[in-house]
Amino acid sequence: MYALVDCNNFFVSCERTLDPTLENKPVVVLSNNDGCVVSRSKEAKDLGIPMAAPAFKYKELFKEHDVKSFSAKFELYNFKSQQVIRIAKSYVVEHEVYSIDELFLNLTGFKYININQYCNEIRDRIKAEANIPVSIGIAPTKTLCKVANRIVKDFPEQCNGVYTLDTPEKIEKALKWLNIGDVWGIGRRLGAKMHDNGVHKAWDLLQKPEMWVRQIMGIHGIRMINELKGIRQLELDSPSPKKSIAVTRSFMEMLTNKEDVRERVETFGMYCSERLRKQNACCKMVTVFVQTNRFRKDLPEYRNAITQILPNPTNSSILIGRVVNELFETIYKEGFHYKKAGVIVNDFVPEDQRLINLFEEDTQSQHLPVMKAMDAMNKKFGKDKVRLGSMSGKNTFGRKQISPEYEEFLKNNTLTEANFRFH
């Protein structure tokens, strides 16, 4: 059996750990530029506020119903995520972190333990120690775990936070209840195609011939059918090194000053370098892009990107910063209001397997001790405490609506990379 531990309205739940008076009140959390709703409390959902709702369009509704809105605090969310993961994984030998607010637990072999009671203990401990409410769905497959978790959230009073799909009768009843569009792996486009072919519930999909499923969805569809039947197809995945790293941000306000945009872009390059060093990799390719606000039709629009292949693979913040600056100079144009920018690095090689160009000077080895010392100090004392001279040290997430409780939390907690990293 597997169990899926899913934090309820995670970002909102994190906000409520800072301010308990937000309980039972409509609360929304906004994206990193305070543009769209990315998390809603149940009370906010009941008011009809959809996910990804543009905040400015719902400003009057927020005011009318006293909806509390907050800027995203990703440091806090990662910190709380680590607390939840640490508690949950201590109950099993094998686990998989699926996202910042979800993880799978492998309960295979727990023959002489009441699994439902065991998971209730996990849920209670997470609530007591991290103050985060979670739902736990238990089933023979990962896809059915998603179904069980959905049942927990839709019927909270009956399930009391934990539900198990452990018999064919329960599975059949659940699949006859679940809309096809809510099946894990069925997107909006595929869901529409299913409706056109008379598939409205998950159970309807199981009644279709295998040839039809294979024709519409390929081998992925066959695996999904088996998972819904309770035949395990998806095992727990181990974390794997990323094949590309991107740091991109929308700015809180449009930037017209060249040096302001440059500083942001060079900071993004620094963060890419740090992530490369964390997985002991070097990149051979760097891309920089800038763009204006495509929704502002009253302003001239511009977007551009440029890529450079490096003569020698590197993860040095100094070397990548130089390349990023050169690329930025190439694509930047005066007279535009810039809303977003980013740096992407890819084509990785292991740090200890670099092939050096004989005709190009390699300074990676000279920078490596400095980079490792800088990473160690930032890990100990906090993010960006030691940085390149071109960096301002300002947070790259644009946010205005920071609560006093969060300011107090930051004073009392050192949120370093070490304690809010997740994967």
Coordinates of C-alpha atoms in Angstrom, one line a residue:
M1 CA 0.0 0.0 0.0
Y2 CA 1.0 3.6 -0.6
A3 CA -0.1 6.7 1.3
L4 CA -0.3 10.2 -0.1
V5 CA 0.2 13.0 2.5
D6 CA -1.2 16.2 1.1
C7 CA -1.2 19.5 3.0
N8 CA -4.5 21.2 2.9
N9 CA -4.5 24.7 1.2
F10 CA -0.8 24.7 2.0
F11 CA 0.2 28.3 1.6
V12 CA -2.9 29.5 3.4
S13 CA -2.2 27.0 6.2
C14 CA 1.3 28.4 6.5
E15 CA -0.2 31.9 6.9
R16 CA -2.4 30.7 9.7
T17 CA 0.6 29.4 11.6
L18 CA 1.7 33.0 11.8
D19 CA -1.7 34.4 12.7
P20 CA -4.2 32.0 14.3
T21 CA -7.0 34.6 14.0
L22 CA -7.1 33.8 10.2
E23 CA -8.8 30.4 11.0
N24 CA -12.3 30.1 9.5
K25 CA -11.8 33.3 7.6
P26 CA -11.5 33.7 3.8
V27 CA -7.8 33.9 3.0
V28 CA -5.9 34.0 -0.3
V29 CA -2.2 34.0 -1.1
L30 CA -1.0 35.9 -4.2
S31 CA 1.8 35.0 -6.7
N32 CA 5.3 36.3 -6.4
N33 CA 4.4 39.6 -8.0
D34 CA 1.0 39.9 -6.1
G35 CA -0.7 39.3 -9.4
C36 CA -2.8 36.1 -9.1
V37 CA -4.3 33.9 -6.5
V38 CA -2.2 30.8 -5.9
S39 CA -3.8 29.4 -2.8
R40 CA -7.3 29.8 -1.2
S41 CA -8.9 28.8 2.0
K42 CA -12.1 26.8 1.9
E43 CA -14.0 30.0 2.9
A44 CA -12.4 31.8 -0.1
K45 CA -13.4 29.0 -2.4
D46 CA -16.9 29.1 -1.2
L47 CA -17.0 32.8 -2.2
G48 CA -16.3 31.7 -5.8
I49 CA -12.7 32.9 -6.0
P50 CA -11.1 30.7 -8.6
M51 CA -7.4 29.5 -8.7
A52 CA -5.2 31.9 -10.7
A53 CA -7.8 34.7 -10.3
P54 CA -6.2 38.1 -11.2
A55 CA -6.2 40.0 -7.8
F56 CA -7.2 43.3 -9.3
K57 CA -10.4 41.8 -10.8
Y58 CA -11.5 40.6 -7.4
K59 CA -10.5 43.6 -5.4
E60 CA -14.1 44.7 -4.7
L61 CA -15.1 41.1 -3.7
F62 CA -12.1 41.0 -1.3
K63 CA -13.2 44.2 0.3
E64 CA -16.9 43.3 0.5
H65 CA -16.3 39.9 2.2
D66 CA -13.1 41.0 4.1
V67 CA -10.9 38.5 2.3
K68 CA -7.4 38.6 3.7
S69 CA -4.8 38.6 0.9
F70 CA -1.1 38.0 1.5
S71 CA 2.1 38.1 -0.7
A72 CA 3.7 34.7 -1.1
K73 CA 6.4 33.9 1.5
F74 CA 8.3 31.1 -0.2
E75 CA 11.0 30.9 2.5
L76 CA 8.3 30.2 5.1
Y77 CA 6.5 27.6 2.8
N78 CA 9.7 25.7 2.2
F79 CA 10.5 25.8 5.9
K80 CA 7.1 24.3 6.8
S81 CA 7.3 21.8 4.0
Q82 CA 10.6 20.5 5.4
Q83 CA 8.9 20.1 8.8
V84 CA 6.1 18.1 7.3
I85 CA 8.4 15.9 5.2
R86 CA 10.7 15.3 8.1
I87 CA 7.9 14.1 10.3
A88 CA 6.1 11.9 7.7
K89 CA 9.2 10.2 6.4
S90 CA 10.3 9.2 9.9
Y91 CA 7.4 6.6 9.9
V92 CA 8.6 4.7 6.8
V93 CA 11.7 3.4 5.1
E94 CA 10.9 4.7 1.6
H95 CA 9.2 7.9 0.5
E96 CA 8.9 10.3 -2.5
V97 CA 8.5 14.0 -2.3
Y98 CA 6.1 14.8 -5.1
S99 CA 5.8 18.5 -4.6
I100 CA 6.2 21.2 -1.9
D101 CA 3.0 20.1 -0.2
E102 CA 2.7 16.4 -1.2
L103 CA 4.7 13.2 -0.5
F104 CA 4.1 9.5 -1.0
L105 CA 4.9 7.0 1.7
N106 CA 5.6 3.3 1.0
L107 CA 3.6 1.2 3.4
T108 CA 4.3 -2.1 1.7
G109 CA 5.1 -4.8 4.3
F110 CA 3.1 -3.2 7.1
K111 CA 1.1 -6.4 7.5
Y112 CA 0.7 -6.4 11.3
I113 CA -0.1 -2.7 11.7
N114 CA -3.4 -1.0 11.4
I115 CA -2.5 1.3 8.5
N116 CA -5.5 3.7 9.0
Q117 CA -4.6 4.2 12.7
Y118 CA -0.9 4.5 11.8
C119 CA -1.7 7.3 9.3
N120 CA -3.9 9.0 11.8
E121 CA -0.9 9.2 14.1
I122 CA 1.1 10.7 11.3
R123 CA -1.6 13.3 10.6
D124 CA -2.0 14.2 14.3
R125 CA 1.8 14.6 14.8
I126 CA 2.2 16.8 11.8
K127 CA -0.7 19.0 13.1
A128 CA 0.8 19.1 16.6
E129 CA 4.4 19.9 15.6
A130 CA 4.2 21.8 12.3
N131 CA 0.6 23.1 12.8
I132 CA -0.2 22.1 9.3
P133 CA -3.5 20.2 8.5
V134 CA -3.0 17.3 6.1
S135 CA -5.1 14.8 4.3
I136 CA -3.9 11.2 3.8
G137 CA -5.2 8.9 1.1
I138 CA -4.2 5.2 1.3
A139 CA -4.4 2.8 -1.7
P140 CA -2.5 0.0 -3.6
T141 CA -1.3 2.5 -6.3
K142 CA -0.2 6.1 -6.5
T143 CA -3.1 7.0 -8.8
L144 CA -5.7 5.5 -6.4
C145 CA -3.9 7.4 -3.6
K146 CA -4.8 10.6 -5.4
V147 CA -8.4 9.4 -5.6
A148 CA -8.5 8.5 -1.9
N149 CA -7.0 11.9 -1.1
R150 CA -9.7 13.7 -3.1
I151 CA -12.4 11.8 -1.2
V152 CA -10.8 13.0 2.1
K153 CA -11.0 16.6 1.1
D154 CA -14.5 16.4 -0.4
F155 CA -15.9 14.5 2.7
P156 CA -13.9 15.8 5.6
E157 CA -16.4 15.0 8.3
Q158 CA -16.9 11.4 7.2
C159 CA -13.2 10.7 6.6
N160 CA -11.6 12.7 9.5
G161 CA -8.4 13.3 7.5
V162 CA -7.6 9.7 6.4
Y163 CA -9.3 7.4 3.9
T164 CA -8.3 3.9 2.6
L165 CA -9.2 2.4 -0.7
D166 CA -8.5 -1.2 0.2
T167 CA -11.2 -3.3 -1.4
P168 CA -12.5 -3.8 -4.9
E169 CA -16.0 -2.5 -3.8
K170 CA -14.5 0.7 -2.4
I171 CA -12.4 1.3 -5.5
E172 CA -15.4 0.7 -7.8
K173 CA -17.6 3.1 -5.8
A174 CA -14.9 5.8 -5.8
L175 CA -14.3 5.5 -9.6
K176 CA -18.0 5.8 -10.3
W177 CA -18.1 9.0 -8.2
L178 CA -14.9 10.6 -9.6
N179 CA -15.2 12.8 -12.7
I180 CA -12.8 11.8 -15.5
G181 CA -11.3 15.3 -15.5
D182 CA -10.1 14.8 -11.9
V183 CA -8.1 11.7 -12.6
W184 CA -4.4 12.2 -12.1
G185 CA -2.9 12.6 -15.5
I186 CA -6.0 13.7 -17.4
G187 CA -5.7 17.3 -18.4
R188 CA -8.3 19.7 -19.7
R189 CA -7.7 18.9 -23.4
L190 CA -7.8 15.1 -22.9
G191 CA -10.7 15.5 -20.5
A192 CA -12.7 17.2 -23.3
K193 CA -11.8 14.4 -25.7
M194 CA -13.0 11.8 -23.1
H195 CA -16.4 13.6 -22.8
D196 CA -16.8 13.6 -26.6
N197 CA -16.4 9.8 -26.4
G198 CA -18.9 9.3 -23.6
V199 CA -16.3 9.0 -20.8
H200 CA -17.6 11.1 -17.9
K201 CA -16.5 9.2 -14.8
A202 CA -13.2 7.4 -14.1
W203 CA -15.2 4.1 -14.1
D204 CA -16.3 4.8 -17.7
L205 CA -12.7 4.7 -18.8
L206 CA -12.2 1.2 -17.4
Q207 CA -15.1 0.0 -19.6
K208 CA -13.4 1.1 -22.8
P209 CA -11.5 -1.5 -24.9
E210 CA -7.7 -1.5 -24.4
M211 CA -7.2 -0.8 -28.1
W212 CA -9.3 2.4 -27.8
V213 CA -7.3 3.6 -24.7
R214 CA -4.0 2.9 -26.4
Q215 CA -5.1 4.8 -29.5
I216 CA -6.2 7.8 -27.5
M217 CA -3.6 7.9 -24.7
G218 CA -0.8 5.5 -25.8
I219 CA 1.1 3.4 -23.2
H220 CA 0.4 6.1 -20.6
G221 CA -3.3 5.3 -20.8
I222 CA -2.7 1.5 -20.3
R223 CA -0.7 2.3 -17.2
M224 CA -3.4 4.6 -15.9
I225 CA -6.0 1.9 -16.4
N226 CA -4.0 -0.6 -14.5
E227 CA -3.3 1.9 -11.7
L228 CA -7.1 2.6 -11.4
K229 CA -7.7 -1.2 -11.2
G230 CA -5.2 -1.4 -8.3
I231 CA -2.4 -2.9 -10.3
R232 CA 0.8 -1.0 -9.4
Q233 CA 2.6 0.6 -12.4
L234 CA 4.3 3.6 -10.8
E235 CA 7.0 3.1 -8.3
L236 CA 8.3 5.7 -5.9
D237 CA 10.9 7.9 -7.7
S238 CA 14.2 8.8 -6.2
P239 CA 15.3 12.5 -6.5
S240 CA 17.4 12.9 -9.7
P241 CA 19.7 15.8 -10.6
K242 CA 18.0 18.5 -12.7
K243 CA 18.9 18.6 -16.4
S244 CA 18.3 22.3 -16.6
I245 CA 18.0 25.1 -14.1
A246 CA 16.0 28.3 -14.6
V247 CA 15.6 31.3 -12.4
T248 CA 12.9 33.7 -13.7
R249 CA 10.8 36.4 -12.0
S250 CA 8.1 38.8 -12.9
F251 CA 8.9 42.2 -11.3
M252 CA 6.6 43.8 -8.9
E253 CA 6.8 47.0 -10.9
M254 CA 7.9 47.5 -14.5
L255 CA 11.6 48.5 -14.7
T256 CA 12.9 51.2 -17.1
N257 CA 16.4 51.7 -15.6
K258 CA 19.0 49.5 -17.3
E259 CA 21.1 49.0 -14.1
D260 CA 18.0 47.8 -12.2
V261 CA 17.3 45.2 -14.8
R262 CA 21.0 44.2 -15.0
E263 CA 21.2 43.7 -11.2
R264 CA 18.2 41.4 -11.2
V265 CA 19.5 39.3 -14.1
E266 CA 23.0 39.0 -12.6
T267 CA 21.3 37.9 -9.3
F268 CA 19.4 35.2 -11.2
G269 CA 22.7 34.0 -12.7
M270 CA 24.2 33.8 -9.2
Y271 CA 21.3 31.6 -8.0
C272 CA 21.7 29.3 -11.0
S273 CA 25.4 28.9 -10.1
E274 CA 24.5 28.0 -6.5
R275 CA 22.1 25.3 -7.6
L276 CA 24.6 23.9 -10.0
R277 CA 27.1 23.5 -7.1
K278 CA 24.5 21.9 -4.9
Q279 CA 24.2 19.0 -7.4
N280 CA 28.0 19.0 -8.1
A281 CA 27.4 19.9 -11.8
C282 CA 28.7 22.4 -14.3
C283 CA 26.9 23.9 -17.2
K284 CA 28.0 24.4 -20.8
M285 CA 25.2 26.7 -21.9
V286 CA 23.7 29.9 -20.5
T287 CA 20.6 31.7 -21.7
V288 CA 19.3 35.1 -20.7
F289 CA 15.9 36.6 -21.6
V290 CA 14.0 39.8 -21.0
Q291 CA 10.5 40.8 -21.8
T292 CA 7.9 43.6 -21.3
N293 CA 4.4 43.3 -20.0
R294 CA 2.4 41.6 -22.8
F295 CA -0.9 42.7 -21.2
R296 CA -0.1 46.4 -21.4
K297 CA -1.2 47.1 -25.0
D298 CA -0.6 50.8 -24.4
L299 CA 3.1 50.3 -24.1
P300 CA 5.6 49.1 -26.8
E301 CA 6.3 45.4 -26.5
Y302 CA 9.7 43.8 -26.7
R303 CA 11.1 40.4 -25.8
N304 CA 14.4 38.7 -26.6
A305 CA 16.6 35.9 -25.6
I306 CA 20.1 34.9 -26.3
T307 CA 22.2 31.8 -25.6
Q308 CA 25.9 31.3 -25.3
I309 CA 27.9 28.0 -25.3
L310 CA 30.8 28.2 -22.8
P311 CA 34.3 27.3 -23.8
N312 CA 34.7 25.3 -20.5
P313 CA 31.9 23.9 -18.3
T314 CA 31.6 25.9 -15.1
N315 CA 29.5 26.5 -11.9
S316 CA 31.4 29.6 -10.8
S317 CA 29.2 32.5 -9.9
I318 CA 31.9 34.9 -11.2
L319 CA 32.2 33.3 -14.6
I320 CA 28.5 32.8 -15.1
G321 CA 27.9 36.3 -13.9
R322 CA 30.3 37.7 -16.6
V323 CA 28.6 35.7 -19.3
V324 CA 25.1 36.8 -18.1
N325 CA 26.3 40.4 -18.1
E326 CA 27.6 40.1 -21.7
L327 CA 24.4 38.5 -22.9
F328 CA 22.3 41.1 -21.2
E329 CA 24.2 43.9 -22.9
T330 CA 23.4 42.3 -26.2
I331 CA 19.7 42.0 -25.9
Y332 CA 18.8 45.0 -23.7
K333 CA 17.1 47.9 -25.4
E334 CA 16.4 51.4 -24.0
G335 CA 12.9 52.8 -24.0
F336 CA 10.9 49.8 -22.8
H337 CA 9.2 48.9 -19.5
Y338 CA 10.5 45.5 -18.5
K339 CA 8.3 43.2 -16.5
K340 CA 10.1 39.9 -16.5
A341 CA 13.6 38.4 -17.0
G342 CA 15.4 35.2 -16.3
V343 CA 18.5 33.1 -16.7
I344 CA 18.6 29.4 -17.7
V345 CA 21.6 27.1 -17.6
N346 CA 21.7 23.6 -19.2
D347 CA 23.8 21.0 -20.8
F348 CA 25.3 19.7 -17.5
V349 CA 28.4 17.6 -16.8
P350 CA 29.5 16.3 -13.4
E351 CA 31.9 18.6 -11.7
D352 CA 34.7 16.0 -11.6
Q353 CA 34.3 15.1 -15.3
R354 CA 34.9 18.4 -17.0
L355 CA 36.6 18.4 -20.4
I356 CA 38.8 21.5 -20.8
N357 CA 39.3 23.4 -24.0
L358 CA 43.1 23.4 -24.7
F359 CA 42.9 26.8 -26.4
E360 CA 40.9 28.6 -23.7
E361 CA 42.0 29.6 -20.2
D362 CA 40.3 27.7 -17.4
T363 CA 39.8 29.6 -14.1
Q364 CA 37.2 27.3 -12.7
S365 CA 39.7 25.7 -10.3
Q366 CA 40.8 29.1 -9.0
H367 CA 37.2 30.1 -8.2
L368 CA 36.1 26.8 -6.7
P369 CA 37.5 27.3 -3.1
V370 CA 36.0 30.8 -3.0
M371 CA 32.6 29.5 -4.2
K372 CA 32.5 26.7 -1.6
A373 CA 33.5 29.1 1.2
M374 CA 30.7 31.5 0.1
D375 CA 28.1 28.6 -0.1
A376 CA 29.2 27.4 3.4
M377 CA 28.8 30.9 4.9
N378 CA 25.4 31.5 3.3
K379 CA 24.2 28.1 4.5
K380 CA 25.3 29.0 8.1
F381 CA 24.3 32.7 8.3
G382 CA 21.4 33.0 5.8
K383 CA 20.7 33.4 2.1
D384 CA 22.8 36.1 0.2
K385 CA 24.7 37.1 3.3
V386 CA 27.9 36.7 1.1
R387 CA 27.3 37.7 -2.5
L388 CA 28.9 39.2 -5.6
G389 CA 29.4 43.0 -5.6
S390 CA 26.9 43.4 -8.4
M391 CA 24.0 42.0 -6.3
S392 CA 21.9 44.2 -4.1
G393 CA 20.9 41.5 -1.7
K394 CA 17.2 42.4 -2.1
N395 CA 14.7 39.5 -2.3
T396 CA 13.9 38.6 -5.9
F397 CA 10.2 37.9 -5.1
G398 CA 8.1 41.0 -5.5
R399 CA 5.7 41.3 -2.7
K400 CA 4.0 44.2 -0.9
Q401 CA 1.5 42.6 1.5
I402 CA 3.8 41.2 4.2
S403 CA 2.2 40.8 7.6
P404 CA 3.8 42.0 10.8
E405 CA 3.7 38.4 12.1
Y406 CA 5.9 37.3 9.2
E407 CA 8.4 40.1 10.0
E408 CA 8.5 38.8 13.6
F409 CA 8.9 35.3 12.3
L410 CA 11.9 36.2 10.2
K411 CA 13.5 37.9 13.2
N412 CA 13.2 34.8 15.3
N413 CA 14.1 32.2 12.6
T414 CA 17.1 31.9 10.4
L415 CA 15.7 30.6 7.1
T416 CA 18.8 29.4 5.4
E417 CA 19.1 27.2 2.2
A418 CA 19.7 24.3 4.5
N419 CA 16.4 24.4 6.2
F420 CA 14.1 25.3 3.4
R421 CA 15.5 23.2 0.6
F422 CA 13.1 20.5 -0.6
H423 CA 13.6 17.5 -2.9

